[in-house]
Amino acid sequence: MFDSQKVYSGSGNSPGHGSDKIQEVEIADLRKITQAVKNCYGYDFTEYAMSSFKRRIQRILELYKLPTVDHLIKKIETEKAFFEEFLPEITVNVTEMFRDPSFWREVRDHIIPNILLNHETFSIWHAGCSSGEEVFSMAILLKEMGILDKVNIIASDIDKPILSKAEKGEYIIKNMELNEKNYIRFQGTSTLKNYYEEKNGKAVMDQSLIKKVSFRNYDLVRGGVFNKFDLILCRNVMIYFNQNLQNSVLKKLHESLFKYGYLAIGSKESLIWCEIANKFIVVNNEEKIYKKIKE
Amino acid sequence: MSQFNVSNIFKAVVIGGSAGSFQGITKILANLPENFELPLILCLHRLKHVRNGFVEALSLKSVKPVTEPIDKESIRKGKVYLAPANYHMSLELGHSFSLSTEEMINNSRPAIDITLETAAYVFKEKLIGILLSGANRDGAMGMKKIKDRGGITIVQDPSDCMIDTMPRAAMELTKVDYVLNTQKIIDFLIELNKQYK
Ligand SMILES: C[S@@+](CC[C@H](N)C(=O)[O-])C[C@H]1O[C@@H](n2cnc3c(N)ncnc32)[C@H](O)[C@@H]1O
């Protein structure tokens, strides 16, 4: 957990957020916050990585113009509606379609063909799907392979509001520029424009892409194993956890995979220092794709 | 006789750079003592969606290989680390790196402020922060944090910069310890390294 050391935000400016207020978030404060959240709502952030968690808290203090951490704790404890806004702010939801195009090419050209060698139909879990860009990327990939209807997809996230965004599949037009660039580098067979319509300044995704996707509000920290999958994507989620929590979440992901199922993590994450690393083999080190080889 | 007031208390060096810093950083890496003791942690603005190529370009003439840390990788002596594309790079108290995809800060990801500020938090007065050429204000706040926590701050001499906005922003925000051209920064690092021998 957090050391008993002072977290200093000097003049009160968290990077880039140019407020002049004096705010000092100490590790003891972070502990108090996670404790209050745990007591009132059950969510457990005690083992989130300290650096980003502290920035999220500073950001919330500024966003809601809360002068001290105690004000924040009071609000958490007394206002359920506030907590519902707090939760998606505390997590990091930034995502894109076809993030790391070379990863998606690998999935299309090697991973899925390999799964198809032994299975007519198979299942995929997006653990930490955020606003759904990753899910739509997968659906487009599967559609272009002609196997979208053969795949069961579960997409989950800890945040309810972000999940409903995913289900809606409406994105800011401006973001589509980057998504389109990624799609081109993924070398899809079409153009991304064929998968959405512009309506009221929004890109509205083709709903038929996700008609078989089931969205679930699921907390990787507290949730139990609920199903088995052939492929799990848990990308850029565990980076927000400390190593201890990474280990325990990884055990769950391992249990949720069929033997010889695949696990994909973010391109700057690794399993090498996890306790159960020996139960996986590396399939592609550059794209961080692993295969479960032992129960 | 020493031209810089250095000792062997330091545990790490962080360098931030943006537009116009490539030349400077390449020169620094090419002239680093081979046995440079401290971890050298680089946060340079770079193309967000180009994952490969930059490390290779920096390594080409560097005395030491440049690597991008994996999330939660430990910070080791004598290594050169570079913030990966499209991730913020923080330091954690147990002396490891954490990566994050948080919102851009100062229009950047990686943001220099994040790396500098978390490094200042972890290493306190045992940190040396260096800010090179750049066209925006990223890194200025981080340099202030380093200074506030008792570390040493160095900016590239504006007259030596291709674009001096970044070092100037830091100089406005805090009283930096040294204003040095690239060659002097190298001299500083060489002198620093002697303290460990
Ligand atoms: C940066 S996004 C990653 C989105 C996508 N996988 C990608 O790589 O672009 C991280 C997501 O993890 C979710 N998350 C954080 N903690 C979680 C937890 N304990 N259980 C489930 N999801 C969590 C956040 O809500 C957020 O949507």
PDB file of N, CA, C and O in Angstrom, chain A residues 3 5-9 13 15-16 27 49-52 55-56 59 92 94 96 99-100 102 178 185 236 239-241 246 267-270 273 286-287, chain B residues 49 51-52 68-73 84 86-88 90-93 98-103 105-106 109 113-114 117-118 121 124 141 144-145 148-149:
ATOM      1  N   ASP A   3       3.069   4.217   1.143  1.00  0.00           N
ATOM      2  CA  ASP A   3       4.033   4.513   2.206  1.00  0.00           C
ATOM      3  C   ASP A   3       3.493   5.592   3.131  1.00  0.00           C
ATOM      4  O   ASP A   3       2.646   6.377   2.725  1.00  0.00           O
ATOM      5  N   GLN A   5       4.367   8.402   3.742  1.00  0.00           N
ATOM      6  CA  GLN A   5       5.178   9.555   3.397  1.00  0.00           C
ATOM      7  C   GLN A   5       4.280  10.625   2.824  1.00  0.00           C
ATOM      8  O   GLN A   5       3.188  10.350   2.366  1.00  0.00           O
ATOM      9  N   LYS A   6       4.767  11.831   2.833  1.00  0.00           N
ATOM     10  CA  LYS A   6       3.923  12.924   2.373  1.00  0.00           C
ATOM     11  C   LYS A   6       3.862  13.011   0.862  1.00  0.00           C
ATOM     12  O   LYS A   6       4.861  12.904   0.179  1.00  0.00           O
ATOM     13  N   VAL A   7       2.669  13.177   0.361  1.00  0.00           N
ATOM     14  CA  VAL A   7       2.524  13.472  -1.055  1.00  0.00           C
ATOM     15  C   VAL A   7       2.420  14.983  -1.144  1.00  0.00           C
ATOM     16  O   VAL A   7       1.558  15.572  -0.544  1.00  0.00           O
ATOM     17  N   TYR A   8       3.296  15.558  -1.901  1.00  0.00           N
ATOM     18  CA  TYR A   8       3.324  17.010  -1.934  1.00  0.00           C
ATOM     19  C   TYR A   8       2.865  17.496  -3.272  1.00  0.00           C
ATOM     20  O   TYR A   8       3.330  17.038  -4.298  1.00  0.00           O
ATOM     21  N   SER A   9       1.946  18.390  -3.289  1.00  0.00           N
ATOM     22  CA  SER A   9       1.673  18.960  -4.595  1.00  0.00           C
ATOM     23  C   SER A   9       2.053  20.428  -4.597  1.00  0.00           C
ATOM     24  O   SER A   9       1.492  21.236  -5.290  1.00  0.00           O
ATOM     25  N   ASN A  13      -0.648  22.943  -7.803  1.00  0.00           N
ATOM     26  CA  ASN A  13      -0.910  22.665  -9.191  1.00  0.00           C
ATOM     27  C   ASN A  13      -0.607  21.228  -9.491  1.00  0.00           C
ATOM     28  O   ASN A  13       0.533  20.817  -9.438  1.00  0.00           O
ATOM     29  N   PRO A  15      -0.031  18.647 -12.380  1.00  0.00           N
ATOM     30  CA  PRO A  15       0.570  19.059 -13.639  1.00  0.00           C
ATOM     31  C   PRO A  15      -0.486  19.513 -14.645  1.00  0.00           C
ATOM     32  O   PRO A  15      -1.470  18.832 -14.876  1.00  0.00           O
ATOM     33  N   GLY A  16      -0.239  20.669 -15.174  1.00  0.00           N
ATOM     34  CA  GLY A  16      -1.082  21.110 -16.268  1.00  0.00           C
ATOM     35  C   GLY A  16      -2.404  21.737 -15.856  1.00  0.00           C
ATOM     36  O   GLY A  16      -2.991  22.470 -16.610  1.00  0.00           O
ATOM     37  N   ILE A  27      -0.275  10.800   1.683  1.00  0.00           N
ATOM     38  CA  ILE A  27      -0.595   9.376   1.549  1.00  0.00           C
ATOM     39  C   ILE A  27      -1.647   8.976   2.561  1.00  0.00           C
ATOM     40  O   ILE A  27      -2.534   8.181   2.253  1.00  0.00           O
ATOM     41  N   ALA A  49      -2.197   1.792  -8.317  1.00  0.00           N
ATOM     42  CA  ALA A  49      -0.867   2.404  -8.379  1.00  0.00           C
ATOM     43  C   ALA A  49      -0.971   3.828  -7.836  1.00  0.00           C
ATOM     44  O   ALA A  49      -1.868   4.576  -8.202  1.00  0.00           O
ATOM     45  N   MET A  50      -0.034   4.172  -6.965  1.00  0.00           N
ATOM     46  CA  MET A  50      -0.152   5.425  -6.231  1.00  0.00           C
ATOM     47  C   MET A  50      -0.066   6.656  -7.116  1.00  0.00           C
ATOM     48  O   MET A  50      -0.842   7.598  -6.952  1.00  0.00           O
ATOM     49  N   SER A  51       0.878   6.672  -8.043  1.00  0.00           N
ATOM     50  CA  SER A  51       1.122   7.911  -8.796  1.00  0.00           C
ATOM     51  C   SER A  51      -0.132   8.364  -9.546  1.00  0.00           C
ATOM     52  O   SER A  51      -0.512   9.528  -9.455  1.00  0.00           O
ATOM     53  N   SER A  52      -0.769   7.465 -10.257  1.00  0.00           N
ATOM     54  CA  SER A  52      -1.927   7.912 -11.033  1.00  0.00           C
ATOM     55  C   SER A  52      -3.143   8.116 -10.131  1.00  0.00           C
ATOM     56  O   SER A  52      -3.926   9.033 -10.354  1.00  0.00           O
ATOM     57  N   ARG A  55      -2.983  11.527  -8.718  1.00  0.00           N
ATOM     58  CA  ARG A  55      -3.341  12.550  -9.716  1.00  0.00           C
ATOM     59  C   ARG A  55      -4.843  12.601  -9.933  1.00  0.00           C
ATOM     60  O   ARG A  55      -5.418  13.680 -10.106  1.00  0.00           O
ATOM     61  N   ARG A  56      -5.484  11.441  -9.928  1.00  0.00           N
ATOM     62  CA  ARG A  56      -6.943  11.424 -10.095  1.00  0.00           C
ATOM     63  C   ARG A  56      -7.613  12.173  -8.947  1.00  0.00           C
ATOM     64  O   ARG A  56      -8.566  12.913  -9.158  1.00  0.00           O
ATOM     65  N   ARG A  59      -7.134  15.809  -9.312  1.00  0.00           N
ATOM     66  CA  ARG A  59      -7.966  16.268 -10.409  1.00  0.00           C
ATOM     67  C   ARG A  59      -9.405  16.466  -9.924  1.00  0.00           C
ATOM     68  O   ARG A  59     -10.052  17.467 -10.259  1.00  0.00           O
ATOM     69  N   VAL A  92      -9.331   5.737 -15.314  1.00  0.00           N
ATOM     70  CA  VAL A  92      -8.876   6.382 -16.543  1.00  0.00           C
ATOM     71  C   VAL A  92      -9.533   5.688 -17.718  1.00  0.00           C
ATOM     72  O   VAL A  92      -9.344   4.497 -17.918  1.00  0.00           O
ATOM     73  N   VAL A  94      -9.501   6.750 -21.045  1.00  0.00           N
ATOM     74  CA  VAL A  94      -9.005   7.125 -22.376  1.00  0.00           C
ATOM     75  C   VAL A  94      -8.734   5.873 -23.206  1.00  0.00           C
ATOM     76  O   VAL A  94      -8.052   4.955 -22.762  1.00  0.00           O
ATOM     77  N   GLU A  96      -8.972   4.172 -27.611  1.00  0.00           N
ATOM     78  CA  GLU A  96      -9.126   4.456 -29.034  1.00  0.00           C
ATOM     79  C   GLU A  96      -9.456   3.167 -29.775  1.00  0.00           C
ATOM     80  O   GLU A  96      -9.250   2.084 -29.242  1.00  0.00           O
ATOM     81  N   ARG A  99      -6.252   0.623 -31.223  1.00  0.00           N
ATOM     82  CA  ARG A  99      -5.051   1.090 -30.562  1.00  0.00           C
ATOM     83  C   ARG A  99      -3.948   0.060 -30.804  1.00  0.00           C
ATOM     84  O   ARG A  99      -4.164  -1.127 -30.599  1.00  0.00           O
ATOM     85  N   ASP A 100      -2.795   0.498 -31.221  1.00  0.00           N
ATOM     86  CA  ASP A 100      -1.708  -0.387 -31.632  1.00  0.00           C
ATOM     87  C   ASP A 100      -2.155  -1.268 -32.801  1.00  0.00           C
ATOM     88  O   ASP A 100      -2.407  -2.459 -32.638  1.00  0.00           O
ATOM     89  N   SER A 102      -0.716  -2.806 -35.071  1.00  0.00           N
ATOM     90  CA  SER A 102       0.023  -4.056 -35.289  1.00  0.00           C
ATOM     91  C   SER A 102      -0.494  -5.168 -34.377  1.00  0.00           C
ATOM     92  O   SER A 102      -0.460  -6.342 -34.736  1.00  0.00           O
ATOM     93  N   LEU A 178      -8.522   9.898 -35.530  1.00  0.00           N
ATOM     94  CA  LEU A 178      -7.478   9.012 -35.010  1.00  0.00           C
ATOM     95  C   LEU A 178      -7.859   7.551 -35.210  1.00  0.00           C
ATOM     96  O   LEU A 178      -7.049   6.730 -35.647  1.00  0.00           O
ATOM     97  N   ARG A 185      -3.937   1.782 -40.605  1.00  0.00           N
ATOM     98  CA  ARG A 185      -2.688   1.075 -40.311  1.00  0.00           C
ATOM     99  C   ARG A 185      -2.937  -0.394 -39.947  1.00  0.00           C
ATOM    100  O   ARG A 185      -2.072  -1.244 -40.080  1.00  0.00           O
ATOM    101  N   ASN A 236      -4.253  -2.176 -20.922  1.00  0.00           N
ATOM    102  CA  ASN A 236      -4.169  -0.859 -20.274  1.00  0.00           C
ATOM    103  C   ASN A 236      -5.138  -0.716 -19.109  1.00  0.00           C
ATOM    104  O   ASN A 236      -5.693   0.359 -18.871  1.00  0.00           O
ATOM    105  N   ILE A 239      -2.269  -1.581 -15.603  1.00  0.00           N
ATOM    106  CA  ILE A 239      -1.250  -0.556 -15.330  1.00  0.00           C
ATOM    107  C   ILE A 239      -1.689   0.371 -14.196  1.00  0.00           C
ATOM    108  O   ILE A 239      -0.866   1.031 -13.596  1.00  0.00           O
ATOM    109  N   TYR A 240      -2.986   0.393 -13.905  1.00  0.00           N
ATOM    110  CA  TYR A 240      -3.459   1.261 -12.810  1.00  0.00           C
ATOM    111  C   TYR A 240      -3.424   0.559 -11.463  1.00  0.00           C
ATOM    112  O   TYR A 240      -3.822   1.135 -10.457  1.00  0.00           O
ATOM    113  N   PHE A 241      -2.935  -0.684 -11.449  1.00  0.00           N
ATOM    114  CA  PHE A 241      -2.856  -1.462 -10.214  1.00  0.00           C
ATOM    115  C   PHE A 241      -1.405  -1.578  -9.766  1.00  0.00           C
ATOM    116  O   PHE A 241      -0.489  -1.518 -10.590  1.00  0.00           O
ATOM    117  N   GLN A 246      -2.022  -6.659  -9.405  1.00  0.00           N
ATOM    118  CA  GLN A 246      -1.832  -7.249 -10.733  1.00  0.00           C
ATOM    119  C   GLN A 246      -1.774  -8.759 -10.621  1.00  0.00           C
ATOM    120  O   GLN A 246      -2.393  -9.486 -11.398  1.00  0.00           O
ATOM    121  N   SER A 267       0.528  -3.031 -24.654  1.00  0.00           N
ATOM    122  CA  SER A 267       1.826  -3.233 -25.302  1.00  0.00           C
ATOM    123  C   SER A 267       3.002  -2.848 -24.401  1.00  0.00           C
ATOM    124  O   SER A 267       4.133  -3.188 -24.688  1.00  0.00           O
ATOM    125  N   LYS A 268       2.736  -2.160 -23.303  1.00  0.00           N
ATOM    126  CA  LYS A 268       3.813  -1.811 -22.373  1.00  0.00           C
ATOM    127  C   LYS A 268       3.620  -2.490 -21.019  1.00  0.00           C
ATOM    128  O   LYS A 268       4.065  -1.990 -19.981  1.00  0.00           O
ATOM    129  N   GLU A 269       2.898  -3.596 -21.036  1.00  0.00           N
ATOM    130  CA  GLU A 269       2.746  -4.385 -19.813  1.00  0.00           C
ATOM    131  C   GLU A 269       3.483  -5.706 -20.011  1.00  0.00           C
ATOM    132  O   GLU A 269       3.857  -6.053 -21.116  1.00  0.00           O
ATOM    133  N   SER A 270       3.664  -6.431 -18.930  1.00  0.00           N
ATOM    134  CA  SER A 270       4.331  -7.721 -19.057  1.00  0.00           C
ATOM    135  C   SER A 270       3.878  -8.672 -17.972  1.00  0.00           C
ATOM    136  O   SER A 270       3.488  -8.248 -16.889  1.00  0.00           O
ATOM    137  N   TRP A 273       7.011 -10.610 -14.410  1.00  0.00           N
ATOM    138  CA  TRP A 273       7.243 -10.600 -12.967  1.00  0.00           C
ATOM    139  C   TRP A 273       6.010 -11.034 -12.173  1.00  0.00           C
ATOM    140  O   TRP A 273       5.925 -10.790 -10.985  1.00  0.00           O
ATOM    141  N   GLU A 286       6.208  -8.652 -28.727  1.00  0.00           N
ATOM    142  CA  GLU A 286       6.036  -7.264 -29.146  1.00  0.00           C
ATOM    143  C   GLU A 286       4.611  -6.784 -28.849  1.00  0.00           C
ATOM    144  O   GLU A 286       4.393  -5.696 -28.351  1.00  0.00           O
ATOM    145  N   GLU A 287       3.632  -7.649 -29.128  1.00  0.00           N
ATOM    146  CA  GLU A 287       2.232  -7.268 -28.933  1.00  0.00           C
ATOM    147  C   GLU A 287       1.673  -7.738 -27.596  1.00  0.00           C
ATOM    148  O   GLU A 287       0.491  -7.542 -27.304  1.00  0.00           O
TER     149      GLU A 287
ATOM    150  N   HIS B  49       1.644   8.191 -32.091  1.00  0.00           N
ATOM    151  CA  HIS B  49       1.240   6.884 -32.601  1.00  0.00           C
ATOM    152  C   HIS B  49       2.332   6.166 -33.369  1.00  0.00           C
ATOM    153  O   HIS B  49       2.068   5.290 -34.167  1.00  0.00           O
ATOM    154  N   ARG B  51       5.188   3.848 -32.417  1.00  0.00           N
ATOM    155  CA  ARG B  51       5.703   3.119 -31.275  1.00  0.00           C
ATOM    156  C   ARG B  51       7.185   2.811 -31.443  1.00  0.00           C
ATOM    157  O   ARG B  51       7.937   2.808 -30.503  1.00  0.00           O
ATOM    158  N   ASN B  52       7.566   2.524 -32.679  1.00  0.00           N
ATOM    159  CA  ASN B  52       8.937   2.078 -32.911  1.00  0.00           C
ATOM    160  C   ASN B  52       9.766   3.156 -33.595  1.00  0.00           C
ATOM    161  O   ASN B  52       9.231   4.080 -34.166  1.00  0.00           O
ATOM    162  N   GLU B  68      12.641   1.508 -23.299  1.00  0.00           N
ATOM    163  CA  GLU B  68      11.366   2.002 -22.789  1.00  0.00           C
ATOM    164  C   GLU B  68      10.919   1.058 -21.693  1.00  0.00           C
ATOM    165  O   GLU B  68      10.850  -0.149 -21.906  1.00  0.00           O
ATOM    166  N   PRO B  69      10.616   1.576 -20.504  1.00  0.00           N
ATOM    167  CA  PRO B  69      10.250   0.665 -19.432  1.00  0.00           C
ATOM    168  C   PRO B  69       8.873   0.046 -19.670  1.00  0.00           C
ATOM    169  O   PRO B  69       8.012   0.655 -20.277  1.00  0.00           O
ATOM    170  N   ILE B  70       8.749  -1.165 -19.161  1.00  0.00           N
ATOM    171  CA  ILE B  70       7.459  -1.851 -19.101  1.00  0.00           C
ATOM    172  C   ILE B  70       6.813  -1.390 -17.798  1.00  0.00           C
ATOM    173  O   ILE B  70       7.506  -1.036 -16.848  1.00  0.00           O
ATOM    174  N   ASP B  71       5.510  -1.381 -17.734  1.00  0.00           N
ATOM    175  CA  ASP B  71       4.822  -0.980 -16.509  1.00  0.00           C
ATOM    176  C   ASP B  71       5.340  -1.759 -15.300  1.00  0.00           C
ATOM    177  O   ASP B  71       5.495  -2.970 -15.361  1.00  0.00           O
ATOM    178  N   LYS B  72       5.616  -1.052 -14.219  1.00  0.00           N
ATOM    179  CA  LYS B  72       6.105  -1.571 -12.929  1.00  0.00           C
ATOM    180  C   LYS B  72       7.548  -2.089 -12.982  1.00  0.00           C
ATOM    181  O   LYS B  72       8.005  -2.748 -12.054  1.00  0.00           O
ATOM    182  N   GLU B  73       8.252  -1.781 -14.052  1.00  0.00           N
ATOM    183  CA  GLU B  73       9.661  -2.159 -14.122  1.00  0.00           C
ATOM    184  C   GLU B  73      10.464  -1.375 -13.092  1.00  0.00           C
ATOM    185  O   GLU B  73      10.218  -0.193 -12.862  1.00  0.00           O
ATOM    186  N   PRO B  84       7.608   5.796 -23.122  1.00  0.00           N
ATOM    187  CA  PRO B  84       7.075   5.243 -24.373  1.00  0.00           C
ATOM    188  C   PRO B  84       6.030   6.145 -25.021  1.00  0.00           C
ATOM    189  O   PRO B  84       5.422   6.984 -24.362  1.00  0.00           O
ATOM    190  N   ASN B  86       2.691   7.616 -26.381  1.00  0.00           N
ATOM    191  CA  ASN B  86       1.269   7.561 -26.023  1.00  0.00           C
ATOM    192  C   ASN B  86       0.996   7.108 -24.586  1.00  0.00           C
ATOM    193  O   ASN B  86      -0.127   6.775 -24.241  1.00  0.00           O
ATOM    194  N   TYR B  87       2.006   7.069 -23.742  1.00  0.00           N
ATOM    195  CA  TYR B  87       1.821   6.786 -22.316  1.00  0.00           C
ATOM    196  C   TYR B  87       2.481   7.876 -21.487  1.00  0.00           C
ATOM    197  O   TYR B  87       3.561   8.351 -21.839  1.00  0.00           O
ATOM    198  N   HIS B  88       1.845   8.223 -20.373  1.00  0.00           N
ATOM    199  CA  HIS B  88       2.556   9.016 -19.378  1.00  0.00           C
ATOM    200  C   HIS B  88       3.426   8.068 -18.575  1.00  0.00           C
ATOM    201  O   HIS B  88       3.038   6.930 -18.306  1.00  0.00           O
ATOM    202  N   SER B  90       5.288   7.639 -14.966  1.00  0.00           N
ATOM    203  CA  SER B  90       5.466   8.104 -13.586  1.00  0.00           C
ATOM    204  C   SER B  90       6.488   7.252 -12.873  1.00  0.00           C
ATOM    205  O   SER B  90       6.727   6.110 -13.245  1.00  0.00           O
ATOM    206  N   LEU B  91       7.024   7.799 -11.791  1.00  0.00           N
ATOM    207  CA  LEU B  91       7.863   7.007 -10.904  1.00  0.00           C
ATOM    208  C   LEU B  91       7.060   6.716  -9.646  1.00  0.00           C
ATOM    209  O   LEU B  91       6.281   7.556  -9.186  1.00  0.00           O
ATOM    210  N   GLU B  92       7.257   5.514  -9.103  1.00  0.00           N
ATOM    211  CA  GLU B  92       6.562   5.116  -7.882  1.00  0.00           C
ATOM    212  C   GLU B  92       7.554   5.054  -6.732  1.00  0.00           C
ATOM    213  O   GLU B  92       8.760   4.905  -6.940  1.00  0.00           O
ATOM    214  N   LEU B  93       7.028   5.119  -5.523  1.00  0.00           N
ATOM    215  CA  LEU B  93       7.901   5.155  -4.344  1.00  0.00           C
ATOM    216  C   LEU B  93       8.850   3.964  -4.225  1.00  0.00           C
ATOM    217  O   LEU B  93       9.962   4.097  -3.771  1.00  0.00           O
ATOM    218  N   SER B  98       5.539   3.479 -13.495  1.00  0.00           N
ATOM    219  CA  SER B  98       4.149   3.185 -13.782  1.00  0.00           C
ATOM    220  C   SER B  98       3.781   3.908 -15.061  1.00  0.00           C
ATOM    221  O   SER B  98       4.146   5.070 -15.235  1.00  0.00           O
ATOM    222  N   LEU B  99       3.054   3.236 -15.919  1.00  0.00           N
ATOM    223  CA  LEU B  99       2.613   3.887 -17.145  1.00  0.00           C
ATOM    224  C   LEU B  99       1.124   4.162 -17.058  1.00  0.00           C
ATOM    225  O   LEU B  99       0.404   3.497 -16.311  1.00  0.00           O
ATOM    226  N   SER B 100       0.667   5.136 -17.807  1.00  0.00           N
ATOM    227  CA  SER B 100      -0.751   5.471 -17.757  1.00  0.00           C
ATOM    228  C   SER B 100      -1.192   6.118 -19.056  1.00  0.00           C
ATOM    229  O   SER B 100      -0.404   6.769 -19.743  1.00  0.00           O
ATOM    230  N   THR B 101      -2.471   5.926 -19.371  1.00  0.00           N
ATOM    231  CA  THR B 101      -3.019   6.522 -20.600  1.00  0.00           C
ATOM    232  C   THR B 101      -3.929   7.700 -20.280  1.00  0.00           C
ATOM    233  O   THR B 101      -4.805   8.046 -21.075  1.00  0.00           O
ATOM    234  N   GLU B 102      -3.740   8.304 -19.115  1.00  0.00           N
ATOM    235  CA  GLU B 102      -4.551   9.469 -18.759  1.00  0.00           C
ATOM    236  C   GLU B 102      -4.585  10.520 -19.870  1.00  0.00           C
ATOM    237  O   GLU B 102      -3.734  10.536 -20.751  1.00  0.00           O
ATOM    238  N   GLU B 103      -5.541  11.425 -19.734  1.00  0.00           N
ATOM    239  CA  GLU B 103      -5.684  12.548 -20.647  1.00  0.00           C
ATOM    240  C   GLU B 103      -4.319  13.203 -20.918  1.00  0.00           C
ATOM    241  O   GLU B 103      -3.444  13.198 -20.057  1.00  0.00           O
ATOM    242  N   ILE B 105      -1.622  16.056 -21.108  1.00  0.00           N
ATOM    243  CA  ILE B 105      -1.375  17.223 -20.274  1.00  0.00           C
ATOM    244  C   ILE B 105      -0.434  18.122 -21.059  1.00  0.00           C
ATOM    245  O   ILE B 105       0.519  17.631 -21.675  1.00  0.00           O
ATOM    246  N   ASN B 106      -0.715  19.416 -21.048  1.00  0.00           N
ATOM    247  CA  ASN B 106       0.011  20.356 -21.903  1.00  0.00           C
ATOM    248  C   ASN B 106       0.041  19.832 -23.337  1.00  0.00           C
ATOM    249  O   ASN B 106       1.058  19.910 -24.017  1.00  0.00           O
ATOM    250  N   ARG B 109       1.358  13.525 -24.352  1.00  0.00           N
ATOM    251  CA  ARG B 109       1.389  12.246 -23.677  1.00  0.00           C
ATOM    252  C   ARG B 109       2.505  11.472 -24.333  1.00  0.00           C
ATOM    253  O   ARG B 109       2.334  11.059 -25.476  1.00  0.00           O
ATOM    254  N   ASP B 113       5.900  17.082 -17.343  1.00  0.00           N
ATOM    255  CA  ASP B 113       5.531  17.442 -15.970  1.00  0.00           C
ATOM    256  C   ASP B 113       5.282  16.204 -15.103  1.00  0.00           C
ATOM    257  O   ASP B 113       5.672  16.162 -13.949  1.00  0.00           O
ATOM    258  N   ILE B 114       4.609  15.225 -15.654  1.00  0.00           N
ATOM    259  CA  ILE B 114       4.285  14.029 -14.867  1.00  0.00           C
ATOM    260  C   ILE B 114       5.554  13.283 -14.471  1.00  0.00           C
ATOM    261  O   ILE B 114       5.742  12.931 -13.306  1.00  0.00           O
ATOM    262  N   GLU B 117       7.587  15.535 -12.003  1.00  0.00           N
ATOM    263  CA  GLU B 117       6.949  15.719 -10.706  1.00  0.00           C
ATOM    264  C   GLU B 117       6.985  14.448  -9.860  1.00  0.00           C
ATOM    265  O   GLU B 117       7.273  14.488  -8.664  1.00  0.00           O
ATOM    266  N   THR B 118       6.695  13.299 -10.485  1.00  0.00           N
ATOM    267  CA  THR B 118       6.726  12.055  -9.707  1.00  0.00           C
ATOM    268  C   THR B 118       8.162  11.682  -9.338  1.00  0.00           C
ATOM    269  O   THR B 118       8.411  11.130  -8.268  1.00  0.00           O
ATOM    270  N   TYR B 121       9.023  13.674  -6.355  1.00  0.00           N
ATOM    271  CA  TYR B 121       8.352  13.120  -5.183  1.00  0.00           C
ATOM    272  C   TYR B 121       9.108  11.910  -4.642  1.00  0.00           C
ATOM    273  O   TYR B 121       9.277  11.749  -3.435  1.00  0.00           O
ATOM    274  N   LYS B 124      13.236  13.280  -4.143  1.00  0.00           N
ATOM    275  CA  LYS B 124      13.405  14.514  -3.371  1.00  0.00           C
ATOM    276  C   LYS B 124      14.709  15.234  -3.711  1.00  0.00           C
ATOM    277  O   LYS B 124      14.956  15.506  -4.876  1.00  0.00           O
ATOM    278  N   MET B 141       6.462  23.200 -14.604  1.00  0.00           N
ATOM    279  CA  MET B 141       5.941  22.865 -13.284  1.00  0.00           C
ATOM    280  C   MET B 141       6.753  21.740 -12.643  1.00  0.00           C
ATOM    281  O   MET B 141       7.062  21.790 -11.454  1.00  0.00           O
ATOM    282  N   LYS B 144       9.849  23.069 -11.207  1.00  0.00           N
ATOM    283  CA  LYS B 144       9.577  23.764  -9.943  1.00  0.00           C
ATOM    284  C   LYS B 144       9.459  22.755  -8.793  1.00  0.00           C
ATOM    285  O   LYS B 144       9.975  22.974  -7.703  1.00  0.00           O
ATOM    286  N   LYS B 145       8.782  21.659  -9.064  1.00  0.00           N
ATOM    287  CA  LYS B 145       8.628  20.631  -8.028  1.00  0.00           C
ATOM    288  C   LYS B 145       9.979  20.059  -7.611  1.00  0.00           C
ATOM    289  O   LYS B 145      10.230  19.801  -6.433  1.00  0.00           O
ATOM    290  N   ASP B 148      11.588  22.715  -5.504  1.00  0.00           N
ATOM    291  CA  ASP B 148      10.911  22.831  -4.198  1.00  0.00           C
ATOM    292  C   ASP B 148      11.278  21.693  -3.257  1.00  0.00           C
ATOM    293  O   ASP B 148      11.286  21.860  -2.052  1.00  0.00           O
ATOM    294  N   ARG B 149      11.550  20.548  -3.820  1.00  0.00           N
ATOM    295  CA  ARG B 149      11.875  19.396  -2.978  1.00  0.00           C
ATOM    296  C   ARG B 149      13.378  19.281  -2.741  1.00  0.00           C
ATOM    297  O   ARG B 149      13.841  18.285  -2.199  1.00  0.00           O
TER     298      ARG B 149
END
